Amino acid sequence: MGLQLVQVNFKARDDSALGRFWADALGWGVSSEGPGVTNVEPVDFVWPDPTAVCVDVVTVPDPETVKYRVHLDLATTSAAHQTELVARLKELGATPADVGQGDVPWTVLADPEGNVFCVLEPREIYRDTGPIAAVVVDCADPRAMARFWGEAVDWTVHEVTDDHARLRSAKGVGPYLEFLRTTPGAKTVWNRVHLDLAPDRRDEQAAEVARLQTLGATRADVGQGDVPWIVLADPEGNEFCVLGPG
């Protein structure tokens, strides 16, 4: 048995428009599994594949109410590439964002619906990740989160400190999953950006959910109703989904 991190799920007011932004930003294609859902993934991608963590954009009626705990870091290969990518993203509708970052070598932007993300300066560690360098989760305790997520998914822990933890697929491909120590503050509503996990076989969903609960995950109700996926929360309350049949 095992679980893979397969996609980042964005809640949106307009899934089609936001999906198109991210497809253009990443150089990927779009498809749809039904009304209100836009899938963003590499062209000719055979899902699931650890070489990429895809983006799933889903329309919901409620507005943004909290700072997102999950964001994307985009990779660049040179200073010129970073400048060019930032300019292109702004043309697509991204805007500069100030999250108190100060004078840093990366550029902080917000997508057309306000989701903050970073365009990194070139870093050797991200040279082979693809356009997404890392999926970054704000947390209070990176060490504890690395323990939970390192056991939850088939990913290898590469670095752990009091302030930062970094994991990557055991196959050594695709983006990193990183936990950054912050002071997230009280959580009053569900996260509008979350992670989706898929079992190696969909008939293992129940067993994987039970395993995650022994690791410290808890059931979560975000108003999902009768759906084939199961919503859980990690030890710091971040919701994520374990996908099921279908």
mmCIF file with all atom_site columns, N, CA, C and O in Angstrom, residues 57-89:
data_model
loop_
_atom_site.group_PDB
_atom_site.id
_atom_site.type_symbol
_atom_site.label_atom_id
_atom_site.label_alt_id
_atom_site.label_comp_id
_atom_site.label_asym_id
_atom_site.label_entity_id
_atom_site.label_seq_id
_atom_site.pdbx_PDB_ins_code
_atom_site.Cartn_x
_atom_site.Cartn_y
_atom_site.Cartn_z
_atom_site.occupancy
_atom_site.B_iso_or_equiv
_atom_site.pdbx_formal_charge
_atom_site.auth_seq_id
_atom_site.auth_comp_id
_atom_site.auth_asym_id
_atom_site.auth_atom_id
_atom_site.pdbx_PDB_model_num
ATOM 1   N N  . VAL A 1 57 ? -8.557  22.938 -10.067 1.00 0.00 ? 57 VAL A N  1
ATOM 2   C CA . VAL A 1 57 ? -9.236  24.178 -9.688  1.00 0.00 ? 57 VAL A CA 1
ATOM 3   C C  . VAL A 1 57 ? -10.737 23.923 -9.661  1.00 0.00 ? 57 VAL A C  1
ATOM 4   O O  . VAL A 1 57 ? -11.316 23.462 -10.650 1.00 0.00 ? 57 VAL A O  1
ATOM 5   N N  . VAL A 1 58 ? -11.361 24.214 -8.523  1.00 0.00 ? 58 VAL A N  1
ATOM 6   C CA . VAL A 1 58 ? -12.775 23.888 -8.304  1.00 0.00 ? 58 VAL A CA 1
ATOM 7   C C  . VAL A 1 58 ? -13.533 25.150 -7.902  1.00 0.00 ? 58 VAL A C  1
ATOM 8   O O  . VAL A 1 58 ? -13.111 25.874 -6.989  1.00 0.00 ? 58 VAL A O  1
ATOM 9   N N  . THR A 1 59 ? -14.649 25.431 -8.562  1.00 0.00 ? 59 THR A N  1
ATOM 10  C CA . THR A 1 59 ? -15.456 26.596 -8.231  1.00 0.00 ? 59 THR A CA 1
ATOM 11  C C  . THR A 1 59 ? -16.233 26.373 -6.945  1.00 0.00 ? 59 THR A C  1
ATOM 12  O O  . THR A 1 59 ? -16.848 25.324 -6.747  1.00 0.00 ? 59 THR A O  1
ATOM 13  N N  . VAL A 1 60 ? -16.178 27.363 -6.048  1.00 0.00 ? 60 VAL A N  1
ATOM 14  C CA . VAL A 1 60 ? -16.977 27.367 -4.822  1.00 0.00 ? 60 VAL A CA 1
ATOM 15  C C  . VAL A 1 60 ? -17.594 28.756 -4.675  1.00 0.00 ? 60 VAL A C  1
ATOM 16  O O  . VAL A 1 60 ? -17.065 29.732 -5.199  1.00 0.00 ? 60 VAL A O  1
ATOM 17  N N  . PRO A 1 61 ? -18.709 28.879 -3.955  1.00 0.00 ? 61 PRO A N  1
ATOM 18  C CA . PRO A 1 61 ? -19.394 30.165 -3.897  1.00 0.00 ? 61 PRO A CA 1
ATOM 19  C C  . PRO A 1 61 ? -18.842 31.147 -2.885  1.00 0.00 ? 61 PRO A C  1
ATOM 20  O O  . PRO A 1 61 ? -19.069 32.347 -2.994  1.00 0.00 ? 61 PRO A O  1
ATOM 21  N N  . ASP A 1 62 ? -18.103 30.684 -1.875  1.00 0.00 ? 62 ASP A N  1
ATOM 22  C CA . ASP A 1 62 ? -17.712 31.586 -0.798  1.00 0.00 ? 62 ASP A CA 1
ATOM 23  C C  . ASP A 1 62 ? -16.449 32.353 -1.142  1.00 0.00 ? 62 ASP A C  1
ATOM 24  O O  . ASP A 1 62 ? -15.572 31.857 -1.841  1.00 0.00 ? 62 ASP A O  1
ATOM 25  N N  . PRO A 1 63 ? -16.313 33.582 -0.627  1.00 0.00 ? 63 PRO A N  1
ATOM 26  C CA . PRO A 1 63 ? -15.119 34.391 -0.916  1.00 0.00 ? 63 PRO A CA 1
ATOM 27  C C  . PRO A 1 63 ? -13.938 33.971 -0.048  1.00 0.00 ? 63 PRO A C  1
ATOM 28  O O  . PRO A 1 63 ? -14.083 33.241 0.927   1.00 0.00 ? 63 PRO A O  1
ATOM 29  N N  . GLU A 1 64 ? -12.779 34.447 -0.420  1.00 0.00 ? 64 GLU A N  1
ATOM 30  C CA . GLU A 1 64 ? -11.578 34.209 0.380   1.00 0.00 ? 64 GLU A CA 1
ATOM 31  C C  . GLU A 1 64 ? -11.726 34.912 1.725   1.00 0.00 ? 64 GLU A C  1
ATOM 32  O O  . GLU A 1 64 ? -12.149 36.063 1.800   1.00 0.00 ? 64 GLU A O  1
ATOM 33  N N  . THR A 1 65 ? -11.393 34.224 2.816   1.00 0.00 ? 65 THR A N  1
ATOM 34  C CA . THR A 1 65 ? -11.531 34.834 4.138   1.00 0.00 ? 65 THR A CA 1
ATOM 35  C C  . THR A 1 65 ? -10.267 34.732 4.979   1.00 0.00 ? 65 THR A C  1
ATOM 36  O O  . THR A 1 65 ? -10.174 35.375 6.019   1.00 0.00 ? 65 THR A O  1
ATOM 37  N N  . VAL A 1 66 ? -9.301  33.920 4.593   1.00 0.00 ? 66 VAL A N  1
ATOM 38  C CA . VAL A 1 66 ? -8.107  33.754 5.406   1.00 0.00 ? 66 VAL A CA 1
ATOM 39  C C  . VAL A 1 66 ? -6.857  33.729 4.524   1.00 0.00 ? 66 VAL A C  1
ATOM 40  O O  . VAL A 1 66 ? -6.942  33.477 3.326   1.00 0.00 ? 66 VAL A O  1
ATOM 41  N N  . LYS A 1 67 ? -5.713  33.985 5.147   1.00 0.00 ? 67 LYS A N  1
ATOM 42  C CA . LYS A 1 67 ? -4.445  33.812 4.452   1.00 0.00 ? 67 LYS A CA 1
ATOM 43  C C  . LYS A 1 67 ? -4.252  32.329 4.163   1.00 0.00 ? 67 LYS A C  1
ATOM 44  O O  . LYS A 1 67 ? -4.446  31.494 5.022   1.00 0.00 ? 67 LYS A O  1
ATOM 45  N N  . TYR A 1 68 ? -3.896  32.030 2.939   1.00 0.00 ? 68 TYR A N  1
ATOM 46  C CA . TYR A 1 68 ? -3.701  30.634 2.575   1.00 0.00 ? 68 TYR A CA 1
ATOM 47  C C  . TYR A 1 68 ? -2.469  30.076 3.283   1.00 0.00 ? 68 TYR A C  1
ATOM 48  O O  . TYR A 1 68 ? -1.447  30.736 3.389   1.00 0.00 ? 68 TYR A O  1
ATOM 49  N N  . ARG A 1 69 ? -2.555  28.833 3.750   1.00 0.00 ? 69 ARG A N  1
ATOM 50  C CA . ARG A 1 69 ? -1.417  28.178 4.378   1.00 0.00 ? 69 ARG A CA 1
ATOM 51  C C  . ARG A 1 69 ? -0.563  27.414 3.360   1.00 0.00 ? 69 ARG A C  1
ATOM 52  O O  . ARG A 1 69 ? 0.513   26.937 3.705   1.00 0.00 ? 69 ARG A O  1
ATOM 53  N N  . VAL A 1 70 ? -1.062  27.254 2.148   1.00 0.00 ? 70 VAL A N  1
ATOM 54  C CA . VAL A 1 70 ? -0.347  26.497 1.126   1.00 0.00 ? 70 VAL A CA 1
ATOM 55  C C  . VAL A 1 70 ? -0.109  27.403 -0.085  1.00 0.00 ? 70 VAL A C  1
ATOM 56  O O  . VAL A 1 70 ? -1.023  28.093 -0.529  1.00 0.00 ? 70 VAL A O  1
ATOM 57  N N  . HIS A 1 71 ? 1.125   27.416 -0.595  1.00 0.00 ? 71 HIS A N  1
ATOM 58  C CA . HIS A 1 71 ? 1.378   28.187 -1.815  1.00 0.00 ? 71 HIS A CA 1
ATOM 59  C C  . HIS A 1 71 ? 2.400   27.452 -2.672  1.00 0.00 ? 71 HIS A C  1
ATOM 60  O O  . HIS A 1 71 ? 3.060   26.508 -2.217  1.00 0.00 ? 71 HIS A O  1
ATOM 61  N N  . LEU A 1 72 ? 2.512   27.891 -3.905  1.00 0.00 ? 72 LEU A N  1
ATOM 62  C CA . LEU A 1 72 ? 3.465   27.311 -4.849  1.00 0.00 ? 72 LEU A CA 1
ATOM 63  C C  . LEU A 1 72 ? 4.686   28.214 -4.998  1.00 0.00 ? 72 LEU A C  1
ATOM 64  O O  . LEU A 1 72 ? 4.568   29.439 -5.005  1.00 0.00 ? 72 LEU A O  1
ATOM 65  N N  . ASP A 1 73 ? 5.848   27.586 -5.107  1.00 0.00 ? 73 ASP A N  1
ATOM 66  C CA . ASP A 1 73 ? 7.075   28.274 -5.508  1.00 0.00 ? 73 ASP A CA 1
ATOM 67  C C  . ASP A 1 73 ? 7.403   27.822 -6.924  1.00 0.00 ? 73 ASP A C  1
ATOM 68  O O  . ASP A 1 73 ? 7.448   26.614 -7.200  1.00 0.00 ? 73 ASP A O  1
ATOM 69  N N  . LEU A 1 74 ? 7.627   28.772 -7.829  1.00 0.00 ? 74 LEU A N  1
ATOM 70  C CA . LEU A 1 74 ? 7.965   28.447 -9.205  1.00 0.00 ? 74 LEU A CA 1
ATOM 71  C C  . LEU A 1 74 ? 9.473   28.532 -9.418  1.00 0.00 ? 74 LEU A C  1
ATOM 72  O O  . LEU A 1 74 ? 10.151  29.416 -8.885  1.00 0.00 ? 74 LEU A O  1
ATOM 73  N N  . ALA A 1 75 ? 9.996   27.602 -10.204 1.00 0.00 ? 75 ALA A N  1
ATOM 74  C CA . ALA A 1 75 ? 11.430  27.517 -10.451 1.00 0.00 ? 75 ALA A CA 1
ATOM 75  C C  . ALA A 1 75 ? 11.831  28.361 -11.653 1.00 0.00 ? 75 ALA A C  1
ATOM 76  O O  . ALA A 1 75 ? 11.054  28.531 -12.602 1.00 0.00 ? 75 ALA A O  1
ATOM 77  N N  . THR A 1 76 ? 13.051  28.869 -11.616 1.00 0.00 ? 76 THR A N  1
ATOM 78  C CA . THR A 1 76 ? 13.644  29.536 -12.777 1.00 0.00 ? 76 THR A CA 1
ATOM 79  C C  . THR A 1 76 ? 15.066  29.017 -12.967 1.00 0.00 ? 76 THR A C  1
ATOM 80  O O  . THR A 1 76 ? 15.664  28.470 -12.048 1.00 0.00 ? 76 THR A O  1
ATOM 81  N N  . THR A 1 77 ? 15.591  29.208 -14.161 1.00 0.00 ? 77 THR A N  1
ATOM 82  C CA . THR A 1 77 ? 16.908  28.664 -14.493 1.00 0.00 ? 77 THR A CA 1
ATOM 83  C C  . THR A 1 77 ? 18.005  29.715 -14.545 1.00 0.00 ? 77 THR A C  1
ATOM 84  O O  . THR A 1 77 ? 19.181  29.375 -14.596 1.00 0.00 ? 77 THR A O  1
ATOM 85  N N  . SER A 1 78 ? 17.621  30.996 -14.542 1.00 0.00 ? 78 SER A N  1
ATOM 86  C CA . SER A 1 78 ? 18.608  32.080 -14.598 1.00 0.00 ? 78 SER A CA 1
ATOM 87  C C  . SER A 1 78 ? 17.931  33.362 -14.145 1.00 0.00 ? 78 SER A C  1
ATOM 88  O O  . SER A 1 78 ? 16.696  33.445 -14.060 1.00 0.00 ? 78 SER A O  1
ATOM 89  N N  . ALA A 1 79 ? 18.756  34.392 -13.880 1.00 0.00 ? 79 ALA A N  1
ATOM 90  C CA . ALA A 1 79 ? 18.193  35.690 -13.509 1.00 0.00 ? 79 ALA A CA 1
ATOM 91  C C  . ALA A 1 79 ? 17.322  36.243 -14.634 1.00 0.00 ? 79 ALA A C  1
ATOM 92  O O  . ALA A 1 79 ? 16.255  36.822 -14.391 1.00 0.00 ? 79 ALA A O  1
ATOM 93  N N  . ALA A 1 80 ? 17.762  36.038 -15.862 1.00 0.00 ? 80 ALA A N  1
ATOM 94  C CA . ALA A 1 80 ? 16.977  36.514 -17.003 1.00 0.00 ? 80 ALA A CA 1
ATOM 95  C C  . ALA A 1 80 ? 15.649  35.779 -17.093 1.00 0.00 ? 80 ALA A C  1
ATOM 96  O O  . ALA A 1 80 ? 14.609  36.385 -17.385 1.00 0.00 ? 80 ALA A O  1
ATOM 97  N N  . HIS A 1 81 ? 15.667  34.475 -16.843 1.00 0.00 ? 81 HIS A N  1
ATOM 98  C CA . HIS A 1 81 ? 14.440  33.691 -16.867 1.00 0.00 ? 81 HIS A CA 1
ATOM 99  C C  . HIS A 1 81 ? 13.486  34.166 -15.786 1.00 0.00 ? 81 HIS A C  1
ATOM 100 O O  . HIS A 1 81 ? 12.269  34.291 -16.013 1.00 0.00 ? 81 HIS A O  1
ATOM 101 N N  . GLN A 1 82 ? 13.992  34.466 -14.593 1.00 0.00 ? 82 GLN A N  1
ATOM 102 C CA . GLN A 1 82 ? 13.136  34.955 -13.510 1.00 0.00 ? 82 GLN A CA 1
ATOM 103 C C  . GLN A 1 82 ? 12.466  36.272 -13.914 1.00 0.00 ? 82 GLN A C  1
ATOM 104 O O  . GLN A 1 82 ? 11.258  36.443 -13.742 1.00 0.00 ? 82 GLN A O  1
ATOM 105 N N  . THR A 1 83 ? 13.256  37.187 -14.468 1.00 0.00 ? 83 THR A N  1
ATOM 106 C CA . THR A 1 83 ? 12.697  38.477 -14.896 1.00 0.00 ? 83 THR A CA 1
ATOM 107 C C  . THR A 1 83 ? 11.651  38.294 -15.984 1.00 0.00 ? 83 THR A C  1
ATOM 108 O O  . THR A 1 83 ? 10.565  38.899 -15.943 1.00 0.00 ? 83 THR A O  1
ATOM 109 N N  . GLU A 1 84 ? 11.951  37.432 -16.927 1.00 0.00 ? 84 GLU A N  1
ATOM 110 C CA . GLU A 1 84 ? 11.025  37.178 -18.039 1.00 0.00 ? 84 GLU A CA 1
ATOM 111 C C  . GLU A 1 84 ? 9.737   36.521 -17.537 1.00 0.00 ? 84 GLU A C  1
ATOM 112 O O  . GLU A 1 84 ? 8.638   36.892 -17.963 1.00 0.00 ? 84 GLU A O  1
ATOM 113 N N  . LEU A 1 85 ? 9.870   35.561 -16.615 1.00 0.00 ? 85 LEU A N  1
ATOM 114 C CA . LEU A 1 85 ? 8.691   34.867 -16.109 1.00 0.00 ? 85 LEU A CA 1
ATOM 115 C C  . LEU A 1 85 ? 7.797   35.801 -15.301 1.00 0.00 ? 85 LEU A C  1
ATOM 116 O O  . LEU A 1 85 ? 6.569   35.790 -15.457 1.00 0.00 ? 85 LEU A O  1
ATOM 117 N N  . VAL A 1 86 ? 8.397   36.641 -14.460 1.00 0.00 ? 86 VAL A N  1
ATOM 118 C CA . VAL A 1 86 ? 7.603   37.600 -13.684 1.00 0.00 ? 86 VAL A CA 1
ATOM 119 C C  . VAL A 1 86 ? 6.834   38.529 -14.614 1.00 0.00 ? 86 VAL A C  1
ATOM 120 O O  . VAL A 1 86 ? 5.642   38.795 -14.418 1.00 0.00 ? 86 VAL A O  1
ATOM 121 N N  . ALA A 1 87 ? 7.499   39.017 -15.649 1.00 0.00 ? 87 ALA A N  1
ATOM 122 C CA . ALA A 1 87 ? 6.832   39.918 -16.599 1.00 0.00 ? 87 ALA A CA 1
ATOM 123 C C  . ALA A 1 87 ? 5.685   39.211 -17.304 1.00 0.00 ? 87 ALA A C  1
ATOM 124 O O  . ALA A 1 87 ? 4.589   39.779 -17.479 1.00 0.00 ? 87 ALA A O  1
ATOM 125 N N  . ARG A 1 88 ? 5.899   37.960 -17.699 1.00 0.00 ? 88 ARG A N  1
ATOM 126 C CA . ARG A 1 88 ? 4.845   37.212 -18.401 1.00 0.00 ? 88 ARG A CA 1
ATOM 127 C C  . ARG A 1 88 ? 3.662   36.931 -17.474 1.00 0.00 ? 88 ARG A C  1
ATOM 128 O O  . ARG A 1 88 ? 2.502   37.032 -17.879 1.00 0.00 ? 88 ARG A O  1
ATOM 129 N N  . LEU A 1 89 ? 3.948   36.610 -16.218 1.00 0.00 ? 89 LEU A N  1
ATOM 130 C CA . LEU A 1 89 ? 2.869   36.341 -15.270 1.00 0.00 ? 89 LEU A CA 1
ATOM 131 C C  . LEU A 1 89 ? 2.031   37.589 -15.017 1.00 0.00 ? 89 LEU A C  1
ATOM 132 O O  . LEU A 1 89 ? 0.806   37.499 -14.876 1.00 0.00 ? 89 LEU A O  1
#
